[in-house]
Tab-separated table of C-alpha atoms and ligand atoms in Angstrom:
chain	number	residue	atom	x	y	z
A	1	MET	CA	84.094	149.190	146.610
A	2	PRO	CA	87.037	147.238	145.967
A	3	GLU	CA	87.269	143.778	147.739
A	4	LEU	CA	89.714	143.591	150.747
A	5	LEU	CA	91.877	140.475	150.198
A	6	ILE	CA	93.944	138.852	153.166
A	7	ARG	CA	96.929	136.771	152.260
A	8	ALA	CA	100.063	135.092	153.745
A	9	MET	CA	102.510	137.415	154.203
A	10	ARG	CA	105.762	137.453	151.966
A	11	LEU	CA	109.281	138.474	152.570
A	12	ALA	CA	108.579	141.342	149.803
A	13	ASP	CA	105.847	143.080	151.841
A	14	LEU	CA	108.306	143.539	154.637
A	15	PRO	CA	109.298	147.196	153.390
A	16	GLY	CA	105.928	148.076	153.211
A	17	VAL	CA	104.933	146.363	156.402
A	18	PHE	CA	107.621	148.153	157.908
A	19	ALA	CA	106.430	151.588	156.634
A	20	LEU	CA	102.849	150.882	157.947
A	21	GLN	CA	104.254	149.629	161.409
A	22	CYS	CA	105.876	153.044	161.446
A	23	ARG	CA	102.923	155.114	160.961
A	24	ALA	CA	100.660	152.936	163.416
A	25	HIS	CA	102.674	152.678	166.489
A	26	PRO	CA	105.056	155.309	168.725
A	27	ALA	CA	108.546	155.293	167.906
A	28	ASP	CA	109.125	152.955	171.201
A	29	TYR	CA	107.632	150.610	169.162
A	30	HIS	CA	109.189	150.764	165.637
A	31	GLU	CA	111.000	147.450	165.557
A	32	PRO	CA	113.907	147.541	162.638
A	33	LEU	CA	113.599	145.148	159.549
A	34	GLU	CA	115.848	142.473	160.866
A	35	ALA	CA	113.397	141.614	163.874
A	36	LEU	CA	110.378	141.518	161.608
A	37	ALA	CA	111.706	139.195	159.282
A	38	SER	CA	112.856	136.699	162.244
A	39	ARG	CA	109.215	136.818	163.247
A	40	LEU	CA	107.841	135.758	159.280
A	41	ARG	CA	110.781	133.105	159.096
A	42	ALA	CA	109.573	131.760	162.817
A	43	GLY	CA	105.861	132.069	161.755
A	44	HIS	CA	105.319	131.886	158.007
A	45	ALA	CA	101.920	130.216	158.758
A	46	HIS	CA	100.802	133.020	160.823
A	47	CYS	CA	101.564	135.997	159.246
A	48	PHE	CA	99.096	137.700	157.216
A	49	VAL	CA	98.893	140.943	155.156
A	50	ALA	CA	95.399	143.146	154.034
A	51	GLU	CA	95.381	144.598	150.538
A	52	CYS	CA	93.015	146.241	148.281
A	53	VAL	CA	93.745	146.791	144.859
A	54	GLY	CA	97.629	145.900	145.561
A	55	GLU	CA	97.505	148.407	148.085
A	56	LEU	CA	98.646	146.947	151.768
A	57	LEU	CA	96.289	148.149	154.402
A	58	GLY	CA	97.203	146.158	157.169
A	59	TYR	CA	99.366	143.134	158.677
A	60	VAL	CA	99.692	140.792	161.795
A	61	PHE	CA	102.801	138.935	162.701
A	62	ALA	CA	102.423	135.703	164.952
A	63	HIS	CA	104.559	132.959	165.737
A	64	PRO	CA	104.681	129.450	167.423
A	65	TRP	CA	105.908	130.197	171.295
A	66	SER	CA	106.349	129.257	174.289
A	67	GLY	CA	106.908	130.879	177.704
A	68	GLU	CA	107.224	134.825	178.173
A	69	PRO	CA	107.008	137.282	175.544
A	70	PRO	CA	110.170	137.579	173.451
A	71	PRO	CA	112.035	140.533	173.830
A	72	LEU	CA	110.963	143.437	171.528
A	73	HIS	CA	113.182	145.147	168.795
A	74	VAL	CA	115.405	142.145	168.255
A	75	PRO	CA	115.564	138.969	166.379
A	76	LEU	CA	113.519	136.491	167.579
A	77	PRO	CA	115.787	133.811	170.048
A	78	PRO	CA	114.903	130.394	169.217
A	79	SER	CA	112.195	129.022	170.771
A	80	ARG	CA	111.621	125.875	173.382
A	81	PRO	CA	108.909	123.467	171.940
A	82	PRO	CA	105.715	125.781	171.219
A	83	ASP	CA	102.436	125.459	173.682
A	84	HIS	CA	100.762	128.707	171.833
A	85	VAL	CA	100.845	131.141	168.797
A	86	PHE	CA	101.843	134.449	170.288
A	87	LEU	CA	100.484	137.380	167.968
A	88	HIS	CA	103.195	139.638	167.872
A	89	ASP	CA	101.810	142.746	166.257
A	90	LEU	CA	98.531	143.469	164.237
A	91	ALA	CA	98.215	147.161	162.740
A	92	VAL	CA	95.775	148.565	159.717
A	93	CYS	CA	96.507	152.137	158.498
A	94	GLN	CA	94.469	154.719	160.243
A	95	ALA	CA	92.138	155.236	156.937
A	96	SER	CA	91.190	151.669	156.899
A	97	ARG	CA	90.174	151.288	160.248
A	98	ARG	CA	87.000	150.034	161.816
A	99	ARG	CA	86.133	148.228	158.536
A	100	ALA	CA	86.560	144.870	159.555
A	101	ALA	CA	90.542	144.409	158.235
A	102	GLY	CA	92.139	144.014	161.557
A	103	GLY	CA	89.167	141.175	162.737
A	104	ARG	CA	89.671	139.424	159.599
A	105	LEU	CA	93.552	139.580	160.345
A	106	HIS	CA	93.031	138.209	163.745
A	107	ASP	CA	90.461	135.452	162.397
A	108	ALA	CA	93.473	134.382	159.903
A	109	VAL	CA	95.916	133.903	162.889
A	110	LEU	CA	92.829	132.155	164.923
A	111	GLU	CA	92.614	129.813	161.975
A	112	SER	CA	96.507	129.461	161.501
A	113	ALA	CA	96.772	128.750	165.082
A	114	VAL	CA	93.717	126.252	165.070
A	115	ASN	CA	95.065	124.065	161.805
A	116	ALA	CA	98.801	123.851	163.720
A	117	GLY	CA	97.091	122.365	166.824
A	118	LEU	CA	97.982	125.127	169.088
A	119	ALA	CA	94.899	125.632	171.287
A	120	ASP	CA	96.349	128.838	173.121
A	121	MET	CA	96.879	132.391	171.484
A	122	GLN	CA	98.478	135.067	173.771
A	123	LEU	CA	99.480	138.724	172.534
A	124	VAL	CA	100.552	142.130	174.735
A	125	ALA	CA	98.199	144.589	174.072
A	126	VAL	CA	99.074	148.289	173.316
A	127	GLY	CA	96.984	151.342	174.245
A	128	ALA	CA	93.753	151.424	172.723
A	129	ALA	CA	93.800	148.331	171.300
A	130	ARG	CA	92.683	146.461	174.503
A	131	VAL	CA	89.347	146.921	173.839
A	132	PHE	CA	89.577	145.337	170.392
A	133	TRP	CA	91.323	142.400	171.843
A	134	LEU	CA	88.465	141.990	174.458
A	135	ARG	CA	85.824	142.089	171.834
A	136	LYS	CA	87.909	139.270	170.236
A	137	GLY	CA	87.497	137.152	173.570
A	138	PHE	CA	91.269	137.361	175.069
A	139	VAL	CA	91.315	138.032	178.680
A	140	GLU	CA	94.028	139.940	180.874
A	141	LEU	CA	96.415	138.421	182.624
A	142	PRO	CA	97.603	141.319	184.847
A	143	GLN	CA	100.113	139.381	187.071
A	144	ALA	CA	102.309	138.182	183.954
A	145	ARG	CA	105.762	139.270	183.688
A	146	LEU	CA	106.608	141.425	180.909
A	147	HIS	CA	110.105	142.913	179.391
A	148	PRO	CA	110.258	146.354	180.335
A	149	ALA	CA	110.309	147.031	176.526
A	150	TYR	CA	106.464	146.781	176.446
A	151	GLY	CA	106.205	149.404	178.616
A	152	ASP	CA	102.415	150.456	179.786
A	153	ALA	CA	100.787	146.986	178.163
A	154	VAL	CA	99.350	143.706	179.305
A	155	LEU	CA	99.449	140.231	178.374
A	156	MET	CA	96.150	138.785	177.556
A	157	ARG	CA	95.444	135.169	176.372
A	158	ARG	CA	92.546	133.484	174.123
A	159	GLU	CA	92.383	129.475	174.835
A	160	LEU	CA	91.012	127.983	171.797
A	161	ASP	CA	88.717	125.460	170.836
A	162	LEU	CA	90.739	123.004	168.693
A	163	ARG	CA	87.021	121.279	167.371
A	164	ASP	CA	86.590	124.670	165.531
A	165	SER	CA	89.147	123.591	162.934
A	166	ALA	CA	87.213	123.651	159.938
A	167	ALA	CA	90.446	123.899	158.222
A	168	ARG	CA	89.071	126.323	155.772
A	169	THR	CA	91.934	127.480	153.472
A	170	ASP	CA	90.297	130.217	151.880
A	171	LEU	CA	90.748	133.280	153.938
A	172	ASN	CA	88.425	135.370	152.006
A	173	GLN	CA	85.479	133.292	151.862
B	1	COA	C1	93.517	147.780	167.113
B	1	COA	C2	93.194	147.955	165.384
B	1	COA	C3	94.560	146.875	164.934
B	1	COA	C4	92.100	147.259	164.908
B	1	COA	O1	91.616	147.416	163.255
B	1	COA	P1	90.405	147.429	162.627
B	1	COA	O2	90.597	147.165	161.322
B	1	COA	O3	90.128	149.089	162.645
B	1	COA	O4	89.584	146.459	163.464
B	1	COA	P2	88.170	146.261	163.165
B	1	COA	O5	87.266	147.166	161.972
B	1	COA	O6	88.127	144.710	162.802
B	1	COA	O7	87.087	146.588	164.512
B	1	COA	C5	86.346	145.442	165.142
B	1	COA	C6	85.904	145.727	166.561
B	1	COA	O8	86.915	146.135	167.409
B	1	COA	C7	86.847	147.200	168.345
B	1	COA	N1	87.667	148.318	167.868
B	1	COA	C8	88.828	148.322	167.067
B	1	COA	N2	89.257	149.421	167.038
B	1	COA	C9	88.611	150.232	168.289
B	1	COA	C10	89.345	151.193	168.894
B	1	COA	N3	90.373	152.229	169.028
B	1	COA	N4	88.608	151.771	170.151
B	1	COA	C11	87.674	150.755	171.007
B	1	COA	N5	87.265	149.551	169.764
B	1	COA	C12	88.067	149.188	168.828
B	1	COA	C13	84.971	147.703	167.825
B	1	COA	O9	84.081	146.907	168.524
B	1	COA	C14	85.370	147.288	166.084
B	1	COA	O10	83.990	146.832	165.872
B	1	COA	P3	82.978	148.141	165.275
B	1	COA	O11	83.557	148.951	164.431
B	1	COA	O12	81.754	147.530	164.790
B	1	COA	O13	82.618	148.663	166.675
B	1	COA	C15	93.813	149.452	164.796
B	1	COA	O14	92.626	150.182	165.343
B	1	COA	C16	95.347	149.648	164.786
B	1	COA	O15	95.864	149.296	163.756
B	1	COA	N6	95.673	150.247	165.822
B	1	COA	C17	97.064	150.678	165.797
B	1	COA	C18	97.799	149.631	166.273
B	1	COA	C19	97.601	148.615	167.279
B	1	COA	O16	97.372	149.324	168.425
B	1	COA	N7	97.636	147.631	167.032
B	1	COA	C20	97.643	146.852	168.275
B	1	COA	C21	98.695	146.089	169.061
B	1	COA	S1	98.452	144.882	170.062
């Protein structure tokens, strides 16, 4: 079976990422290209894609952040000095799910966060993905305030151990 490759996301990936986003999420969560591009600019060290023989199978957007989760659908506002990595979105195309692509994209962000010295990861879990995040060691913060655009979603957090920084630069080992 051809190998799944995890690599840094590039600007040229955005049209394919946008299309995958629109297939993976309900319409209320579809974000315009300029909103996605701003997250890639802010988080270029923390955004990755999964591909197999050149075909895009999954993506993750994450960026350094501080405070409440940013509003959806609009370009990212400037951040105060960051104290965590905010994992904005992770999606894998339907046909490739449950084959560890999502887990490997998550691991890539975890590693980039540790390498950036940010000992905290946060995200807003939507729908059935909550189970995936619980399996990854995230805990729910049910009292946290969320922008209404997040709908029926919950903030989750995972504290990282910076001693885990193996400075592993090859994401595919
Ligand atoms: C969530 C998502 C990214 C997971 O990707 P994936 O490639 O299927 O994840 P993995 O194969 O690495 O799954 C690892 C484990 O997470 C759990 N898991 C993953 N998806 C799950 C689901 N839908 N329901 C329950 N458990 C799930 C399983 O325990 C799985 O291990 P297993 O297959 O050995 O049981 C994918 O389902 C997806 O794209 N969903 C739609 C978009 C979305 O909701 N993204 C999250 C935004 S917060």
